[in-house]
XYZ file of C-alpha atoms in Angstrom:
651
model
C -7.808 -19.309 22.424
C -4.759 -17.668 24.134
C -1.679 -17.898 22.434
C 1.451 -17.006 24.661
C 4.264 -14.878 23.317
C 6.764 -17.840 23.393
C 4.535 -20.026 21.433
C 4.365 -17.450 18.622
C 7.912 -17.044 18.651
C 8.631 -20.736 18.462
C 5.847 -21.206 15.713
C 7.798 -18.231 13.587
C 11.083 -20.316 14.109
C 12.704 -18.163 16.346
C 14.901 -20.291 18.704
C 13.870 -19.499 22.376
C 14.038 -21.473 25.925
C 10.591 -21.773 27.716
C 8.977 -18.577 28.189
C 6.104 -17.669 30.388
C 3.545 -14.828 30.167
C 0.357 -15.916 32.110
C -2.018 -14.960 29.183
C -0.459 -11.876 28.356
C 0.231 -10.713 32.024
C 3.267 -8.415 32.885
C 6.628 -9.323 31.537
C 9.794 -8.226 33.966
C 12.712 -10.582 33.969
C 15.295 -11.000 31.072
C 15.881 -14.861 29.972
C 17.018 -15.295 26.625
C 18.837 -13.688 23.248
C 16.915 -13.899 20.397
C 18.108 -13.468 16.782
C 15.666 -11.554 14.659
C 15.292 -13.274 11.087
C 12.035 -12.127 9.985
C 8.844 -13.484 8.422
C 9.660 -16.233 6.045
C 7.633 -17.725 2.996
C 7.161 -20.998 4.467
C 5.475 -19.273 7.757
C 2.665 -18.386 5.302
C 2.195 -21.521 3.594
C 4.377 -20.341 0.441
C 6.378 -23.716 -0.340
C 5.855 -24.883 -3.782
C 6.648 -24.068 -7.556
C 5.371 -24.749 -11.091
C 8.550 -26.157 -12.600
C 11.557 -28.181 -11.253
C 14.164 -26.372 -13.029
C 17.149 -24.983 -11.124
C 16.613 -21.442 -10.283
C 18.769 -18.143 -10.961
C 19.668 -16.736 -7.732
C 19.623 -13.074 -7.492
C 19.030 -10.259 -5.241
C 15.416 -8.585 -5.121
C 14.917 -5.019 -4.198
C 18.616 -4.065 -3.496
C 17.779 -0.496 -4.730
C 14.587 1.227 -4.658
C 14.962 1.844 -8.262
C 15.101 -2.033 -9.011
C 11.455 -2.016 -8.867
C 9.232 0.139 -11.083
C 5.555 -0.393 -11.379
C 3.228 1.251 -13.774
C -0.561 0.712 -13.514
C -2.480 -0.801 -16.555
C -5.896 1.187 -17.303
C -8.855 -0.297 -18.187
C -8.193 0.152 -22.033
C -4.933 -1.359 -21.879
C -2.426 1.460 -21.826
C 0.391 1.510 -19.048
C -0.056 4.930 -17.095
C 3.376 6.647 -17.159
C 4.303 10.050 -16.199
C 5.474 11.938 -19.265
C 4.632 15.506 -18.791
C 4.299 17.965 -15.866
C 2.726 20.864 -17.683
C -0.765 21.901 -16.997
C -3.539 22.811 -19.660
C -2.446 26.121 -21.243
C -5.274 27.980 -19.976
C -4.527 27.370 -16.546
C -0.744 28.165 -16.722
C 0.705 30.713 -14.363
C 1.561 34.162 -15.508
C 5.029 33.880 -16.250
C 5.684 37.096 -14.891
C 4.028 36.057 -11.533
C 7.162 35.325 -10.116
C 8.359 38.761 -10.518
C 5.178 40.309 -9.217
C 5.183 43.717 -7.443
C 2.534 45.657 -5.279
C 2.810 48.946 -7.579
C 0.528 50.430 -5.165
C 2.219 49.682 -2.254
C -0.823 49.183 0.032
C -0.280 45.676 0.748
C 2.887 46.353 2.875
C 0.766 47.850 5.973
C -1.343 44.729 6.007
C 1.370 41.942 5.535
C 1.655 41.383 9.330
C -2.228 40.849 9.658
C -2.288 38.342 6.763
C 0.997 36.892 8.330
C -0.936 36.353 11.352
C -4.451 35.118 9.891
C -2.352 32.425 7.684
C -0.246 31.249 10.911
C -3.296 31.123 13.577
C -5.676 29.881 10.700
C -7.988 32.700 11.464
C -11.715 32.693 10.260
C -11.711 36.674 9.909
C -11.191 38.390 6.567
C -8.830 41.223 5.773
C -10.069 44.166 3.361
C -7.785 46.586 1.634
C -9.610 49.568 0.164
C -8.840 49.942 -3.530
C -11.361 52.501 -4.438
C -10.353 54.570 -7.280
C -7.268 52.312 -8.274
C -7.188 51.401 -12.022
C -7.734 47.609 -12.933
C -3.930 47.109 -13.513
C -3.298 48.381 -10.152
C -5.867 45.987 -8.572
C -4.239 43.046 -10.692
C -0.979 44.010 -9.268
C -2.186 43.305 -5.741
C -3.938 40.080 -6.713
C -0.594 38.878 -8.243
C 1.627 40.020 -5.436
C -0.496 38.433 -2.747
C -0.544 34.925 -4.809
C 2.993 35.357 -5.326
C 3.652 35.637 -1.585
C 1.127 33.161 -0.100
C 0.349 30.824 -2.798
C -2.679 28.661 -2.396
C -2.885 29.758 1.223
C -5.061 32.554 0.837
C -7.451 33.668 -1.682
C -8.159 37.382 -2.944
C -11.340 38.849 -4.763
C -12.765 42.077 -5.149
C -15.985 43.611 -4.223
C -18.066 46.429 -3.626
C -19.630 47.849 -0.519
C -23.163 49.610 0.002
C -21.461 52.625 -1.334
C -20.073 51.305 -4.509
C -16.479 51.395 -2.693
C -14.245 48.659 -3.849
C -12.232 46.230 -1.622
C -9.859 43.395 -1.980
C -10.882 40.997 0.554
C -8.452 38.441 1.843
C -9.156 35.079 3.527
C -7.856 31.601 4.095
C -8.180 29.407 1.090
C -9.859 26.643 3.448
C -12.844 29.317 4.061
C -13.775 29.699 0.222
C -14.268 26.961 -2.439
C -13.395 29.086 -5.635
C -12.705 26.216 -7.865
C -15.849 24.824 -7.221
C -17.834 27.936 -7.203
C -16.065 29.350 -10.588
C -16.137 25.663 -12.162
C -16.522 26.264 -15.903
C -19.747 24.649 -17.112
C -17.982 23.483 -20.181
C -15.245 21.788 -18.204
C -15.776 18.201 -17.040
C -15.790 17.818 -13.403
C -12.905 15.405 -12.651
C -9.351 16.029 -12.506
C -7.567 12.941 -13.635
C -3.840 12.867 -13.124
C -0.805 10.517 -13.094
C 1.030 10.309 -9.611
C 4.847 8.961 -9.573
C 5.963 8.331 -6.044
C 9.268 6.586 -4.485
C 9.410 4.686 -1.384
C 5.986 5.823 -0.424
C 2.554 3.902 -0.345
C -0.491 5.250 -1.569
C -2.501 5.809 1.208
C 0.495 8.176 2.859
C 0.777 10.182 -0.467
C -2.988 10.645 -0.736
C -2.881 12.083 3.105
C -0.062 14.511 1.717
C -2.129 15.635 -1.209
C -5.268 16.125 1.105
C -3.411 18.420 3.207
C -1.650 20.633 0.569
C -4.776 20.778 -1.608
C -7.198 21.334 1.225
C -9.579 18.554 0.276
C -10.914 15.623 2.122
C -8.939 12.654 2.016
C -11.902 10.633 0.471
C -12.235 12.978 -2.468
C -9.091 11.709 -3.836
C -9.744 8.761 -5.706
C -7.707 6.004 -7.053
C -7.938 2.453 -8.501
C -5.644 0.633 -6.326
C -2.669 0.998 -3.854
C 0.831 0.307 -5.117
C 4.023 -1.151 -3.446
C 5.556 1.161 -1.072
C 9.615 0.045 -1.774
C 9.913 1.156 -5.322
C 9.088 3.477 -7.644
C 5.484 3.440 -8.967
C 3.051 5.425 -11.410
C -0.594 5.270 -11.202
C -3.908 7.535 -12.018
C -5.532 9.658 -9.136
C -8.900 11.596 -9.655
C -10.157 14.683 -7.741
C -13.443 16.678 -8.296
C -13.387 20.137 -9.460
C -9.934 21.012 -8.721
C -7.609 22.829 -11.022
C -4.564 21.094 -12.521
C -2.778 24.153 -11.563
C -3.315 23.644 -7.957
C -2.188 19.897 -8.273
C 0.897 20.905 -9.740
C 2.008 23.225 -6.997
C 2.000 20.284 -4.654
C 5.595 20.401 -2.859
C 6.249 17.310 -1.312
C 9.339 14.853 -1.421
C 9.402 11.750 -3.675
C 6.037 12.758 -5.323
C 5.586 14.045 -8.565
C 2.143 14.931 -10.588
C 1.592 15.302 -14.364
C -0.370 14.118 -17.377
C -3.482 16.187 -16.401
C -6.789 15.672 -17.909
C -10.378 16.381 -17.027
C -13.105 13.589 -17.463
C -16.721 13.605 -16.614
C -16.316 10.502 -14.443
C -14.158 9.576 -11.353
C -12.086 7.118 -10.848
C -12.961 4.011 -9.004
C -11.474 1.320 -6.805
C -10.420 -1.204 -9.177
C -10.581 0.400 -12.322
C -7.281 -0.922 -13.563
C -6.902 -3.961 -15.850
C -3.405 -4.920 -13.847
C 0.137 -3.392 -13.295
C 3.231 -3.485 -15.553
C 6.425 -4.496 -13.812
C 9.924 -3.552 -14.505
C 12.226 -5.548 -12.081
C 16.059 -5.782 -11.702
C 17.406 -8.803 -9.995
C 21.065 -8.147 -9.323
C 24.118 -10.336 -9.310
C 22.310 -13.475 -11.027
C 23.944 -16.872 -10.793
C 23.380 -18.385 -14.407
C 24.433 -17.980 -18.320
C 21.994 -16.687 -20.552
C 20.881 -19.805 -21.748
C 19.832 -20.808 -18.235
C 18.037 -17.369 -17.718
C 16.199 -18.064 -20.864
C 15.323 -21.523 -19.857
C 13.739 -20.216 -16.579
C 11.802 -17.542 -18.309
C 10.566 -20.077 -20.942
C 9.260 -22.271 -17.953
C 7.551 -19.319 -16.307
C 5.673 -18.509 -19.604
C 4.703 -22.167 -20.066
C 3.595 -23.062 -16.777
C 3.241 -19.872 -14.962
C 3.726 -19.211 -11.101
C 1.667 -20.356 -8.220
C -0.658 -17.488 -7.427
C 0.167 -17.214 -3.781
C -0.526 -14.346 -1.673
C 2.919 -12.620 -1.014
C 5.092 -11.851 2.111
C 3.378 -8.069 1.686
C 0.237 -9.497 2.684
C 1.072 -10.316 6.099
C 2.683 -7.505 7.527
C 6.265 -7.166 8.577
C 5.939 -8.276 12.104
C 7.042 -11.735 13.178
C 5.786 -11.247 16.768
C 2.418 -10.259 15.753
C 1.735 -10.925 11.792
C -1.293 -9.627 10.589
C -2.992 -13.018 10.105
C -2.714 -13.448 13.881
C -4.729 -10.603 14.234
C -7.239 -11.537 11.749
C -7.500 -15.056 13.239
C -8.508 -13.746 16.470
C -11.121 -11.053 14.698
C -12.599 -14.029 13.104
C -13.142 -15.924 16.173
C -14.822 -12.870 17.833
C -12.217 -12.206 20.234
C -11.256 -8.404 20.237
C -9.551 -8.513 23.328
C -6.893 -11.000 22.053
C -6.938 -9.042 18.944
C -5.953 -5.672 20.715
C -3.224 -8.022 22.554
C -1.637 -8.806 19.510
C -1.642 -5.273 17.923
C -0.106 -3.806 21.144
C 2.493 -6.440 22.028
C 5.862 -4.847 22.107
C 8.243 -5.649 19.388
C 11.576 -4.414 20.351
C 13.680 -6.503 17.733
C 11.692 -5.093 14.806
C 12.814 -1.759 15.371
C 16.371 -0.368 15.204
C 15.231 3.041 16.722
C 12.418 3.296 19.497
C 9.503 5.786 18.642
C 6.603 6.897 20.871
C 4.364 3.816 19.415
C 7.045 1.547 20.783
C 7.181 3.588 24.081
C 3.163 3.550 24.148
C 2.972 -0.212 23.451
C 5.640 -1.044 26.389
C 3.835 1.053 28.834
C 0.427 -0.419 28.000
C 1.912 -3.776 28.068
C 3.402 -3.612 31.698
C 0.551 -1.639 33.157
C -2.817 -2.176 30.991
C -3.425 1.404 31.651
C -4.258 2.829 28.283
C -4.185 6.403 29.870
C -0.613 6.050 30.943
C 0.194 4.769 27.308
C -1.550 7.663 25.827
C 0.937 9.986 27.596
C 3.778 8.380 25.445
C 2.029 9.392 22.070
C 2.331 12.547 20.051
C -0.450 14.299 18.939
C 0.206 13.496 15.326
C 0.516 9.757 15.643
C -2.225 8.299 13.747
C -1.110 4.827 13.423
C -3.663 2.063 14.336
C -1.922 1.611 17.823
C -2.475 5.225 18.727
C -5.946 4.909 17.679
C -6.965 1.709 19.847
C -4.996 3.548 22.858
C -6.673 6.727 22.668
C -10.362 4.698 22.317
C -9.297 2.715 25.273
C -8.596 5.647 27.120
C -11.689 7.393 26.517
C -14.223 4.475 26.442
C -12.706 2.328 29.146
C -9.735 -0.270 29.208
C -12.185 -3.037 28.243
C -14.066 -1.422 25.396
C -12.234 -3.512 22.849
C -15.066 -3.705 20.302
C -15.335 0.341 20.195
C -11.284 0.243 19.582
C -11.881 -1.424 16.491
C -14.636 0.666 15.387
C -12.970 3.728 15.279
C -10.175 2.136 13.127
C -10.948 2.746 9.446
C -12.838 -0.296 8.148
C -10.354 -1.151 5.295
C -7.712 -1.721 7.871
C -9.940 -4.263 9.816
C -10.729 -5.813 6.430
C -6.721 -6.264 6.198
C -6.321 -8.240 9.079
C -9.209 -10.458 8.406
C -8.229 -10.862 4.799
C -4.762 -11.705 6.137
C -6.085 -14.933 7.849
C -8.105 -15.674 4.921
C -5.039 -15.595 2.604
C -2.981 -17.802 5.034
C -5.687 -20.441 4.870
C -5.612 -20.184 1.171
C -1.715 -20.288 0.785
C -1.754 -23.500 3.042
C -4.315 -25.110 1.024
C -2.906 -24.585 -2.225
C 0.412 -25.850 -1.261
C -1.226 -29.130 0.307
C -3.077 -29.571 -3.015
C -0.136 -29.225 -5.030
C 1.995 -31.702 -3.044
C -0.709 -34.334 -3.093
C -2.021 -33.833 -6.466
C 0.211 -31.591 -8.645
C -0.561 -29.364 -11.080
C -3.447 -30.908 -13.047
C -7.356 -30.344 -12.519
C -9.221 -33.030 -10.591
C -12.640 -33.943 -10.190
C -14.446 -31.792 -7.445
C -12.258 -28.593 -8.243
C -13.967 -25.437 -8.847
C -13.930 -23.343 -12.086
C -15.902 -20.017 -13.000
C -18.846 -20.522 -14.641
C -18.679 -17.862 -16.989
C -15.390 -17.232 -18.629
C -15.503 -13.564 -18.028
C -15.736 -13.698 -14.453
C -11.678 -14.081 -14.899
C -11.732 -10.646 -15.427
C -13.307 -9.740 -11.983
C -11.027 -7.413 -10.138
C -9.534 -8.971 -7.314
C -8.441 -5.812 -5.496
C -12.112 -4.865 -5.092
C -13.274 -8.549 -4.058
C -10.145 -9.185 -1.718
C -10.721 -5.825 0.031
C -7.111 -5.585 0.673
C -7.016 -2.395 -1.271
C -10.223 -0.812 0.157
C -9.587 2.640 1.478
C -11.428 5.233 3.614
C -14.150 6.245 1.664
C -17.311 8.370 1.963
C -19.974 6.301 4.057
C -22.458 5.877 0.998
C -19.529 5.200 -1.470
C -17.473 2.632 0.177
C -16.764 -0.456 -1.669
C -18.292 -3.279 0.735
C -17.154 -6.791 -0.039
C -20.199 -7.976 2.187
C -22.344 -6.616 -0.475
C -20.208 -7.576 -3.924
C -21.915 -9.852 -6.072
C -19.311 -12.686 -6.338
C -18.802 -14.769 -9.909
C -20.492 -18.161 -9.840
C -18.477 -21.317 -9.966
C -19.178 -24.741 -10.718
C -17.565 -28.254 -9.945
C -15.255 -29.970 -12.571
C -17.000 -33.420 -13.339
C -15.432 -36.969 -14.477
C -17.200 -35.941 -18.004
C -15.811 -32.425 -18.381
C -12.819 -32.711 -16.687
C -10.507 -32.924 -19.983
C -11.890 -29.486 -21.076
C -9.756 -27.752 -18.216
C -6.559 -26.914 -17.171
C -4.851 -25.885 -13.893
C -5.142 -22.221 -15.118
C -8.970 -22.704 -15.224
C -9.248 -24.063 -11.454
C -10.162 -21.388 -8.554
C -9.841 -22.127 -5.034
C -11.767 -20.112 -2.415
C -10.906 -17.942 0.274
C -12.815 -19.114 3.338
C -15.986 -17.236 3.913
C -19.605 -17.531 4.823
C -21.172 -17.727 1.203
C -18.613 -19.587 -0.988
C -18.503 -23.190 -2.179
C -15.503 -25.566 -1.259
C -14.176 -27.988 -3.664
C -16.175 -31.153 -4.019
C -13.281 -33.500 -3.281
C -11.075 -34.185 -0.198
C -9.681 -30.764 -0.424
C -13.030 -29.169 0.810
C -12.808 -31.199 3.845
C -9.175 -29.586 4.380
C -10.743 -26.344 4.346
C -13.322 -27.545 7.339
C -10.245 -29.166 9.184
C -8.106 -25.933 9.180
C -10.846 -23.895 10.284
C -11.837 -26.214 12.954
C -8.276 -25.981 14.364
C -8.915 -22.533 15.193
C -12.362 -23.010 16.514
C -14.098 -21.497 13.342
C -16.630 -22.767 10.867
C -17.683 -21.009 7.501
C -21.129 -20.179 9.475
C -19.011 -18.476 12.206
C -17.341 -16.176 9.863
C -20.537 -14.212 9.136
C -21.199 -11.819 12.253
C -24.122 -9.684 13.041
C -21.375 -6.958 13.318
C -20.758 -6.484 9.552
C -17.390 -5.085 10.569
C -16.235 -8.188 11.441
C -18.184 -10.376 9.265
C -16.221 -12.175 6.426
C -17.335 -13.019 3.066
C -15.442 -15.413 0.810
C -13.990 -15.102 -2.891
C -12.380 -17.281 -5.345
C -8.854 -17.006 -6.763
C -6.955 -18.794 -9.438
C -4.543 -21.111 -8.176
C -2.146 -20.640 -10.915
C -1.633 -17.354 -13.063
C 0.721 -15.928 -15.954
C 2.818 -13.311 -16.429
C 1.994 -11.617 -19.726
C 4.432 -9.783 -22.260
C 7.427 -10.727 -20.703
C 10.722 -8.983 -22.034
C 13.967 -9.451 -20.466
C 17.801 -8.813 -20.914
C 20.859 -9.307 -18.875
C 23.186 -6.390 -17.680
C 26.725 -6.389 -16.779
C 28.086 -3.648 -14.472
C 31.039 -3.496 -12.040
C 29.439 -1.606 -9.225
C 26.468 -3.491 -7.363
C 25.109 -0.317 -6.484
C 24.795 0.838 -10.176
C 21.379 2.727 -11.224
C 20.136 0.041 -14.013
C 16.488 1.348 -14.335
C 15.229 4.676 -15.141
C 12.219 5.712 -13.400
C 9.579 7.848 -15.255
C 10.750 11.182 -13.572
C 14.154 10.311 -14.657
C 12.928 9.879 -18.291
C 11.525 13.300 -18.197
C 14.555 14.927 -16.765
C 16.519 13.109 -19.744
C 18.755 11.089 -17.543
C 20.791 8.434 -20.029
C 20.040 4.875 -19.296
C 22.570 2.436 -18.144
C 24.849 0.852 -20.688
C 25.925 -2.603 -20.262
C 29.713 -3.041 -19.437
C 31.336 -5.844 -21.248
C 33.135 -8.343 -18.768
C 31.503 -6.403 -15.771
C 31.904 -7.856 -12.344
C 28.382 -8.487 -11.810
C 25.741 -9.579 -13.894
C 22.106 -8.843 -13.369
C 18.849 -9.293 -14.876
C 15.968 -6.885 -15.995
C 12.735 -8.356 -16.839
C 9.366 -6.595 -17.436
C 5.898 -8.065 -17.403
C 2.378 -7.506 -16.755
C -0.077 -8.802 -14.156
C -3.716 -8.977 -13.292
C -4.764 -7.006 -10.138
C -3.704 -8.526 -6.792
C -1.153 -11.141 -8.585
C 2.143 -10.554 -6.669
C 5.430 -9.687 -8.776
C 7.305 -11.332 -5.752
C 5.744 -14.702 -6.954
C 6.867 -14.397 -10.284
C 10.337 -13.638 -9.245
C 10.246 -16.484 -6.596
C 9.371 -18.888 -9.751
C 12.337 -17.707 -11.563
C 14.950 -17.606 -8.928
C 13.593 -20.494 -6.544
C 14.482 -18.599 -3.301
C 12.664 -16.992 -0.652
C 11.658 -13.476 -1.273
C 11.675 -12.445 2.325
C 14.160 -9.611 3.426
C 16.337 -11.709 5.660
C 17.126 -14.013 2.284
C 17.701 -11.039 0.196
C 19.915 -9.431 2.721
C 21.937 -12.401 3.128
C 22.242 -12.779 -0.506
C 23.530 -9.034 -0.374
C 26.025 -9.786 1.917
C 27.465 -12.738 0.347
C 27.831 -10.343 -2.974
C 29.868 -7.788 -1.122
C 32.324 -10.386 0.121
C 30.778 -10.367 3.541
C 31.519 -6.311 4.027
C 28.733 -4.150 5.114
C 25.464 -4.821 3.285
C 24.175 -1.590 1.923
C 20.635 -2.642 1.012
C 19.716 0.780 -0.406
C 21.216 4.161 -0.604
C 17.771 5.576 0.143
C 17.036 3.252 2.881
C 18.047 0.327 4.816
C 15.185 -2.248 5.867
C 15.770 -2.858 9.443
C 13.439 -5.760 9.243
C 16.355 -7.658 7.208
C 18.889 -7.238 10.064
C 19.233 -9.743 12.815
C 18.985 -7.756 16.145
C 19.054 -9.321 19.411
C 16.207 -9.314 22.070
C 16.286 -9.940 25.810
C 12.735 -11.722 26.336
C 11.502 -11.847 29.828
C 9.634 -14.156 32.108
C 7.611 -13.939 35.676
């Protein structure tokens, strides 16, 4: 089934006159100005609440520092960055920064070493140190370590005539850590990662380059939000803490180094601890208290939040996922490569490549627009089409990391789940009904959703990748008339559609069948011979609870005041903000814990009873600033929250 640009924009609540693209053919003539407002909750089935009391309107993520996330380890401890020192035995020689080559021998080799480093040459450089004392040789080692850091490695060797030489090589050509790993030391280094305004995948990529290890050797239990300050544990095999401590990258900090006998695995977490500020709230302390007490009592609807569906309203991830589920790779690529001029304030090479491909359908021409350092999904698809042929659609998806393909598919599943749950609550309320599903084993509730969902699966070694197609899902049973009274709404789970799940044994089961049928799908059709596109289902609680809720209100005079301290700011002894009596603004600071795969934005939504989309939050911010310029963040402005004009075209 082919969907036109006009149909999609209309479905996304964008006002537009008739637009024709003749099944994605060339667009050339402007016809209408469109105002971009971004994807909103109602677009992805998020419509209901667990209580009817009025919300306490507030601004979410006004500052990056307003959203703090700390991973909760399997033992229940909250992961925090509290120390940046390395184990004592690995600490650098404090005099290293003053290292001097006492022999003067290094000077005539520096130009050659610089050339070796810059060209990444595989050759080695040897300095004859025969006859030098141990202290003199050490001064050469320390000087080179001081000057080149981890870029080069040095070691002393003897030739056949027993003459001594210091051999200098690129660090990538030797594996000193692994070759000289102490037998008494556990193999895996675990460390806390604190990051700001970066997603976990990007950070891992940066670490792999600076540490000179493969991306798939750096393990984590799950990804964390990009927009905010987050702390989580990472692990890597046979790497010294001292090397990790030397990593120099903006908005990345590491610490709390410890060696263990086992690596971290995807899903090895109990949940996440959130600290969130809602700015300029409307409501007194009694109203805030009532809203939070209702949250404690009734929980929140466990929707998949807007993050699940991407930032594009022209081609949200669920649209691509639906095409893949239907086996239409060509249409999926059309959606991914569709130009999005209203979603970017500044044109980049990806935008240019999309535009060229859209107007010519020539991937080789589009390829000329891309830089060699562009590794986006769009760039990978265009390179594949240029190499394998403009109609080699399946090949294009086979070069994309499988986790990204799964993100598209799971986004479509999540859309179906959200819509079914909303419809179910509208008709039957928040009580279990006969035919609903519950886990057979109460321990199944502890299944880590981030593994089952596949949302957090990242590129791993082939033999180690967590595969949702072989995961053994928990068994469910149907609520009967006889046992209905023993269950609450918190026990009820609904399936994400797949080829191997059970649907509710009531009319809601038919809703799944009908909703899939509208897209030309059945549960059986979600199973594909090519496992890359095969989609298994799973189960998710329709209502969940936030645990260990702590809150307070803060009065302040500047809407942009820093109200929360990050882990790194605590280490640096920055003083916490003190509430100002009779301040111009009143904000809510709230802290709570959630199980994996639960969305903190859905908790906030339950409290505020307002849309969590960036457009809505930006509108609230503008109101707070008395219609003056909306400063969303001193660190970053969210372009998707702006209204941007777009000239659409037709043949």
